[in-house]
Amino acid sequence: MADTRGRDFLFCNLCGTMLTVPSPKYAQCPLCKTKKNIKDICGKEISYTISAEDIRRELGIVIMEEQKVQLSKVNKKCEKCGHDEATFYTRQMRSADEGQTTFYTCTRCSHQFQEN
Ligand SMILES: [Zn+2]
Ligand SMILES: [Zn+2]
């Protein structure tokens, strides 16, 4: 059995598709069927490793940006159930004149409402 661990981020230099390693001797592009000798790839492994790191870094940035949207609790009366605690976040609207809109989510009934 071919061990594909550590070779997941090898890409076809013709079409950019991730290569599969059906044999310990060669890797193959599943799309255009280009074969690469494993020995050729091993010589280039460092640059491929860097691209894999770049991908992970990009994913890491995406995840971190998601986490930046922290929900803070605020005393805000829910217009639906009357509960007086809600989480909120603000979002800049596309149009500059509209400014920021604050979105509230009731911590009891999850009703969402907004306030300019
Ligand atoms: Zn290809
Ligand atoms: Zn509510």
PDB file of C-alpha atoms and ligand atoms in Angstrom:
ATOM      1  CA  MET A   1       0.000   0.000   0.000  1.00  0.00           C
ATOM      2  CA  ALA A   2       1.220   3.479  -0.844  1.00  0.00           C
ATOM      3  CA  ASP A   3       1.605   5.778   2.079  1.00  0.00           C
ATOM      4  CA  THR A   4       0.021   9.049   1.038  1.00  0.00           C
ATOM      5  CA  ARG A   5       0.616  10.792   4.359  1.00  0.00           C
ATOM      6  CA  GLY A   6       2.617  13.940   3.971  1.00  0.00           C
ATOM      7  CA  ARG A   7       1.997  14.002   0.244  1.00  0.00           C
ATOM      8  CA  ASP A   8      -1.506  15.410   0.382  1.00  0.00           C
ATOM      9  CA  PHE A   9      -0.391  18.794  -0.842  1.00  0.00           C
ATOM     10  CA  LEU A  10       1.271  17.785  -4.037  1.00  0.00           C
ATOM     11  CA  PHE A  11      -0.331  19.486  -6.963  1.00  0.00           C
ATOM     12  CA  CYS A  12      -0.287  18.887 -10.705  1.00  0.00           C
ATOM     13  CA  ASN A  13       1.890  21.521 -12.335  1.00  0.00           C
ATOM     14  CA  LEU A  14      -0.262  21.417 -15.458  1.00  0.00           C
ATOM     15  CA  CYS A  15      -3.753  21.893 -14.069  1.00  0.00           C
ATOM     16  CA  GLY A  16      -3.200  22.482 -10.339  1.00  0.00           C
ATOM     17  CA  THR A  17      -5.227  19.480  -9.228  1.00  0.00           C
ATOM     18  CA  MET A  18      -4.084  17.674  -6.107  1.00  0.00           C
ATOM     19  CA  LEU A  19      -2.164  14.563  -7.057  1.00  0.00           C
ATOM     20  CA  THR A  20      -2.959  11.119  -5.814  1.00  0.00           C
ATOM     21  CA  VAL A  21      -0.218   8.624  -5.026  1.00  0.00           C
ATOM     22  CA  PRO A  22      -1.453   5.261  -6.309  1.00  0.00           C
ATOM     23  CA  SER A  23       2.030   3.751  -6.092  1.00  0.00           C
ATOM     24  CA  PRO A  24       5.218   4.408  -4.096  1.00  0.00           C
ATOM     25  CA  LYS A  25       6.923   4.988  -7.437  1.00  0.00           C
ATOM     26  CA  TYR A  26       4.772   7.721  -8.961  1.00  0.00           C
ATOM     27  CA  ALA A  27       2.061  10.268  -8.285  1.00  0.00           C
ATOM     28  CA  GLN A  28      -0.750  10.887 -10.711  1.00  0.00           C
ATOM     29  CA  CYS A  29      -3.072  13.770 -11.435  1.00  0.00           C
ATOM     30  CA  PRO A  30      -6.647  12.459 -11.232  1.00  0.00           C
ATOM     31  CA  LEU A  31      -7.785  15.051 -13.782  1.00  0.00           C
ATOM     32  CA  CYS A  32      -5.274  15.088 -16.626  1.00  0.00           C
ATOM     33  CA  LYS A  33      -3.586  11.778 -15.738  1.00  0.00           C
ATOM     34  CA  THR A  34      -0.123  13.320 -15.705  1.00  0.00           C
ATOM     35  CA  LYS A  35       2.271  11.046 -13.878  1.00  0.00           C
ATOM     36  CA  LYS A  36       5.165  12.284 -11.816  1.00  0.00           C
ATOM     37  CA  ASN A  37       8.054  10.241 -10.614  1.00  0.00           C
ATOM     38  CA  ILE A  38       8.176  10.269  -6.832  1.00  0.00           C
ATOM     39  CA  LYS A  39      11.903  10.960  -7.046  1.00  0.00           C
ATOM     40  CA  ASP A  40      11.206  14.138  -9.023  1.00  0.00           C
ATOM     41  CA  ILE A  41       8.616  15.205  -6.476  1.00  0.00           C
ATOM     42  CA  CYS A  42      10.841  14.545  -3.481  1.00  0.00           C
ATOM     43  CA  GLY A  43      13.348  17.042  -4.831  1.00  0.00           C
ATOM     44  CA  LYS A  44      10.607  19.664  -4.943  1.00  0.00           C
ATOM     45  CA  GLU A  45       8.937  18.707  -1.727  1.00  0.00           C
ATOM     46  CA  ILE A  46      10.145  21.784   0.158  1.00  0.00           C
ATOM     47  CA  SER A  47       8.348  24.214  -2.131  1.00  0.00           C
ATOM     48  CA  TYR A  48       5.196  22.102  -2.018  1.00  0.00           C
ATOM     49  CA  THR A  49       5.388  22.071   1.767  1.00  0.00           C
ATOM     50  CA  ILE A  50       5.495  25.853   1.754  1.00  0.00           C
ATOM     51  CA  SER A  51       2.372  26.036  -0.368  1.00  0.00           C
ATOM     52  CA  ALA A  52       0.670  23.682   2.058  1.00  0.00           C
ATOM     53  CA  GLU A  53       1.663  25.973   4.908  1.00  0.00           C
ATOM     54  CA  ASP A  54       0.292  28.932   2.986  1.00  0.00           C
ATOM     55  CA  ILE A  55      -3.023  27.166   2.634  1.00  0.00           C
ATOM     56  CA  ARG A  56      -3.144  26.400   6.344  1.00  0.00           C
ATOM     57  CA  ARG A  57      -2.255  29.966   7.166  1.00  0.00           C
ATOM     58  CA  GLU A  58      -5.046  31.231   4.951  1.00  0.00           C
ATOM     59  CA  LEU A  59      -7.486  28.879   6.633  1.00  0.00           C
ATOM     60  CA  GLY A  60      -6.199  30.028  10.021  1.00  0.00           C
ATOM     61  CA  ILE A  61      -6.831  33.640   9.101  1.00  0.00           C
ATOM     62  CA  VAL A  62     -10.369  32.840   8.028  1.00  0.00           C
ATOM     63  CA  ILE A  63     -11.042  31.070  11.317  1.00  0.00           C
ATOM     64  CA  MET A  64      -9.546  33.920  13.338  1.00  0.00           C
ATOM     65  CA  GLU A  65     -11.718  36.461  11.545  1.00  0.00           C
ATOM     66  CA  GLU A  66     -14.779  34.405  12.370  1.00  0.00           C
ATOM     67  CA  GLN A  67     -13.819  34.411  16.025  1.00  0.00           C
ATOM     68  CA  LYS A  68     -13.366  38.161  16.060  1.00  0.00           C
ATOM     69  CA  VAL A  69     -17.125  38.555  15.896  1.00  0.00           C
ATOM     70  CA  GLN A  70     -17.527  38.284  19.613  1.00  0.00           C
ATOM     71  CA  LEU A  71     -20.993  38.355  21.030  1.00  0.00           C
ATOM     72  CA  SER A  72     -21.349  40.674  23.982  1.00  0.00           C
ATOM     73  CA  LYS A  73     -24.342  40.698  26.260  1.00  0.00           C
ATOM     74  CA  VAL A  74     -26.260  43.872  26.780  1.00  0.00           C
ATOM     75  CA  ASN A  75     -29.388  44.940  28.598  1.00  0.00           C
ATOM     76  CA  LYS A  76     -31.793  45.208  25.709  1.00  0.00           C
ATOM     77  CA  LYS A  77     -35.447  44.424  25.887  1.00  0.00           C
ATOM     78  CA  CYS A  78     -36.552  41.790  23.423  1.00  0.00           C
ATOM     79  CA  GLU A  79     -39.426  43.111  21.363  1.00  0.00           C
ATOM     80  CA  LYS A  80     -40.934  39.636  21.154  1.00  0.00           C
ATOM     81  CA  CYS A  81     -40.778  38.076  24.634  1.00  0.00           C
ATOM     82  CA  GLY A  82     -39.820  41.058  26.790  1.00  0.00           C
ATOM     83  CA  HIS A  83     -36.623  39.440  28.106  1.00  0.00           C
ATOM     84  CA  ASP A  84     -34.104  42.130  28.935  1.00  0.00           C
ATOM     85  CA  GLU A  85     -30.834  40.500  27.945  1.00  0.00           C
ATOM     86  CA  ALA A  86     -29.547  40.106  24.406  1.00  0.00           C
ATOM     87  CA  THR A  87     -26.272  39.506  22.633  1.00  0.00           C
ATOM     88  CA  PHE A  88     -25.341  41.997  19.967  1.00  0.00           C
ATOM     89  CA  TYR A  89     -22.912  42.707  17.200  1.00  0.00           C
ATOM     90  CA  THR A  90     -22.521  45.592  14.814  1.00  0.00           C
ATOM     91  CA  ARG A  91     -22.009  45.424  11.102  1.00  0.00           C
ATOM     92  CA  GLN A  92     -21.026  48.130   8.687  1.00  0.00           C
ATOM     93  CA  MET A  93     -23.587  48.402   5.928  1.00  0.00           C
ATOM     94  CA  ARG A  94     -22.461  48.442   2.308  1.00  0.00           C
ATOM     95  CA  SER A  95     -23.597  51.969   1.738  1.00  0.00           C
ATOM     96  CA  ALA A  96     -21.519  54.445   3.711  1.00  0.00           C
ATOM     97  CA  ASP A  97     -24.531  56.694   4.450  1.00  0.00           C
ATOM     98  CA  GLU A  98     -26.322  53.883   6.249  1.00  0.00           C
ATOM     99  CA  GLY A  99     -23.564  53.611   8.826  1.00  0.00           C
ATOM    100  CA  GLN A 100     -23.472  50.800  11.346  1.00  0.00           C
ATOM    101  CA  THR A 101     -26.388  48.613  12.196  1.00  0.00           C
ATOM    102  CA  THR A 102     -26.539  46.830  15.541  1.00  0.00           C
ATOM    103  CA  PHE A 103     -28.034  43.365  15.534  1.00  0.00           C
ATOM    104  CA  TYR A 104     -29.476  41.946  18.751  1.00  0.00           C
ATOM    105  CA  THR A 105     -30.305  38.351  19.557  1.00  0.00           C
ATOM    106  CA  CYS A 106     -32.494  37.628  22.564  1.00  0.00           C
ATOM    107  CA  THR A 107     -30.734  35.226  24.937  1.00  0.00           C
ATOM    108  CA  ARG A 108     -34.054  33.629  25.871  1.00  0.00           C
ATOM    109  CA  CYS A 109     -36.031  33.155  22.671  1.00  0.00           C
ATOM    110  CA  SER A 110     -33.278  33.797  20.097  1.00  0.00           C
ATOM    111  CA  HIS A 111     -35.422  36.415  18.423  1.00  0.00           C
ATOM    112  CA  GLN A 112     -33.280  38.672  16.250  1.00  0.00           C
ATOM    113  CA  PHE A 113     -33.867  42.332  15.809  1.00  0.00           C
ATOM    114  CA  GLN A 114     -31.814  45.290  14.751  1.00  0.00           C
ATOM    115  CA  GLU A 115     -31.309  48.912  15.477  1.00  0.00           C
ATOM    116  CA  ASN A 116     -29.639  51.573  13.387  1.00  0.00           C
TER     117      ASN A 116
HETATM  118 ZN    ZN B   1      -3.332  17.720 -13.956  1.00  0.00          ZN
HETATM  119 ZN    ZN B   2     -36.993  37.182  23.375  1.00  0.00          ZN
END
